[in-house]
Amino acid sequence: MFSLKRLLKKEQKLAVFAPLLEKAWQTKWVVHCEPSLAKAEHVIRYLGQYTHRVAITNQRILDVSNTHVRFMAKDYRDKAIKKPVTLEGNEFLRRFCLHILPKRFVKIRRYGIYNHTIKRNLALQFELIKKPDIIEQADKPVNETPQQRIKRLTGFDVYKCPYCKNGIMHKIRELPKIRSPALRAEKLFASVLS
């Protein structure tokens, strides 16, 4: 948020976007992202069960005769126990057709920033912001430390004292990575501090 404000202020466009930024800042955003537990193929296979499935699978159909269809269904009035159901062919087809989406309806809808109207509006709004020049980017140092990159991108100097904002902090000692139980960690910290 602050880096966006800084960029807009630098481009002298902060007044144009200030109401939108304040409105977005007041919204309580909840972002919960977890990494995928498997490869992309597994995720596609999992989502495909919901996006490309039909109303009834072949495994649930037990018998088809000239007049009736017999299939397995859950009886939610009786603790969701699976029971065989027999219907006339016309009734089975009527119920099956209830699962067909009307024209222009889609199974997968996109909301939020993935909606096509939002994308178009964002493109129009941020068209005013100048894109970085390739020559300017080429002049920037390629080999920079993570601390230098943080300072370049955010303007925050990690070496400055967080309290007085004047003094420069120096590395005295680097603590080793701890991959041990808590008791060993306490002994390690005690030896370092003494």
mmCIF file of N, CA and C in Angstrom, residues 63-70 86-93:
data_model
loop_
_atom_site.group_PDB
_atom_site.id
_atom_site.type_symbol
_atom_site.label_atom_id
_atom_site.label_comp_id
_atom_site.label_asym_id
_atom_site.label_seq_id
_atom_site.Cartn_x
_atom_site.Cartn_y
_atom_site.Cartn_z
ATOM 1 N N ASP A 63 -29.469 -50.677 -13.438
ATOM 2 C CA ASP A 63 -30.177 -51.433 -14.469
ATOM 3 C C ASP A 63 -30.985 -50.471 -15.339
ATOM 4 N N VAL A 64 -30.997 -50.730 -16.644
ATOM 5 C CA VAL A 64 -31.804 -49.961 -17.583
ATOM 6 C C VAL A 64 -32.650 -50.950 -18.370
ATOM 7 N N SER A 65 -33.972 -50.770 -18.294
ATOM 8 C CA SER A 65 -34.868 -51.630 -19.076
ATOM 9 C C SER A 65 -35.575 -50.767 -20.118
ATOM 10 N N ASN A 66 -36.534 -51.346 -20.840
ATOM 11 C CA ASN A 66 -37.280 -50.588 -21.857
ATOM 12 C C ASN A 66 -38.143 -49.493 -21.241
ATOM 13 N N THR A 67 -38.536 -49.629 -19.981
ATOM 14 C CA THR A 67 -39.456 -48.665 -19.365
ATOM 15 C C THR A 67 -38.894 -47.984 -18.125
ATOM 16 N N HIS A 68 -37.944 -48.610 -17.433
ATOM 17 C CA HIS A 68 -37.481 -48.088 -16.143
ATOM 18 C C HIS A 68 -35.953 -47.992 -16.073
ATOM 19 N N VAL A 69 -35.496 -47.118 -15.153
ATOM 20 C CA VAL A 69 -34.067 -46.982 -14.848
ATOM 21 C C VAL A 69 -33.916 -47.157 -13.347
ATOM 22 N N ARG A 70 -32.977 -48.036 -12.958
ATOM 23 C CA ARG A 70 -32.735 -48.292 -11.531
ATOM 24 C C ARG A 70 -31.323 -47.809 -11.218
ATOM 25 N N THR A 86 -35.968 -46.702 -8.369
ATOM 26 C CA THR A 86 -36.433 -47.075 -9.700
ATOM 27 C C THR A 86 -37.380 -45.995 -10.204
ATOM 28 N N LEU A 87 -37.097 -45.462 -11.399
ATOM 29 C CA LEU A 87 -37.932 -44.418 -11.999
ATOM 30 C C LEU A 87 -38.286 -44.829 -13.425
ATOM 31 N N GLU A 88 -39.402 -44.289 -13.898
ATOM 32 C CA GLU A 88 -39.744 -44.476 -15.312
ATOM 33 C C GLU A 88 -38.740 -43.690 -16.151
ATOM 34 N N GLY A 89 -38.543 -44.114 -17.373
ATOM 35 C CA GLY A 89 -37.562 -43.483 -18.249
ATOM 36 C C GLY A 89 -37.799 -41.993 -18.436
ATOM 37 N N ASN A 90 -39.092 -41.599 -18.619
ATOM 38 C CA ASN A 90 -39.412 -40.175 -18.804
ATOM 39 C C ASN A 90 -39.055 -39.356 -17.566
ATOM 40 N N GLU A 91 -39.365 -39.883 -16.384
ATOM 41 C CA GLU A 91 -39.070 -39.159 -15.134
ATOM 42 C C GLU A 91 -37.559 -39.065 -14.918
ATOM 43 N N PHE A 92 -36.849 -40.139 -15.238
ATOM 44 C CA PHE A 92 -35.388 -40.120 -15.104
ATOM 45 C C PHE A 92 -34.784 -39.049 -16.013
ATOM 46 N N LEU A 93 -35.233 -38.998 -17.264
ATOM 47 C CA LEU A 93 -34.730 -37.982 -18.195
ATOM 48 C C LEU A 93 -35.103 -36.572 -17.757
#
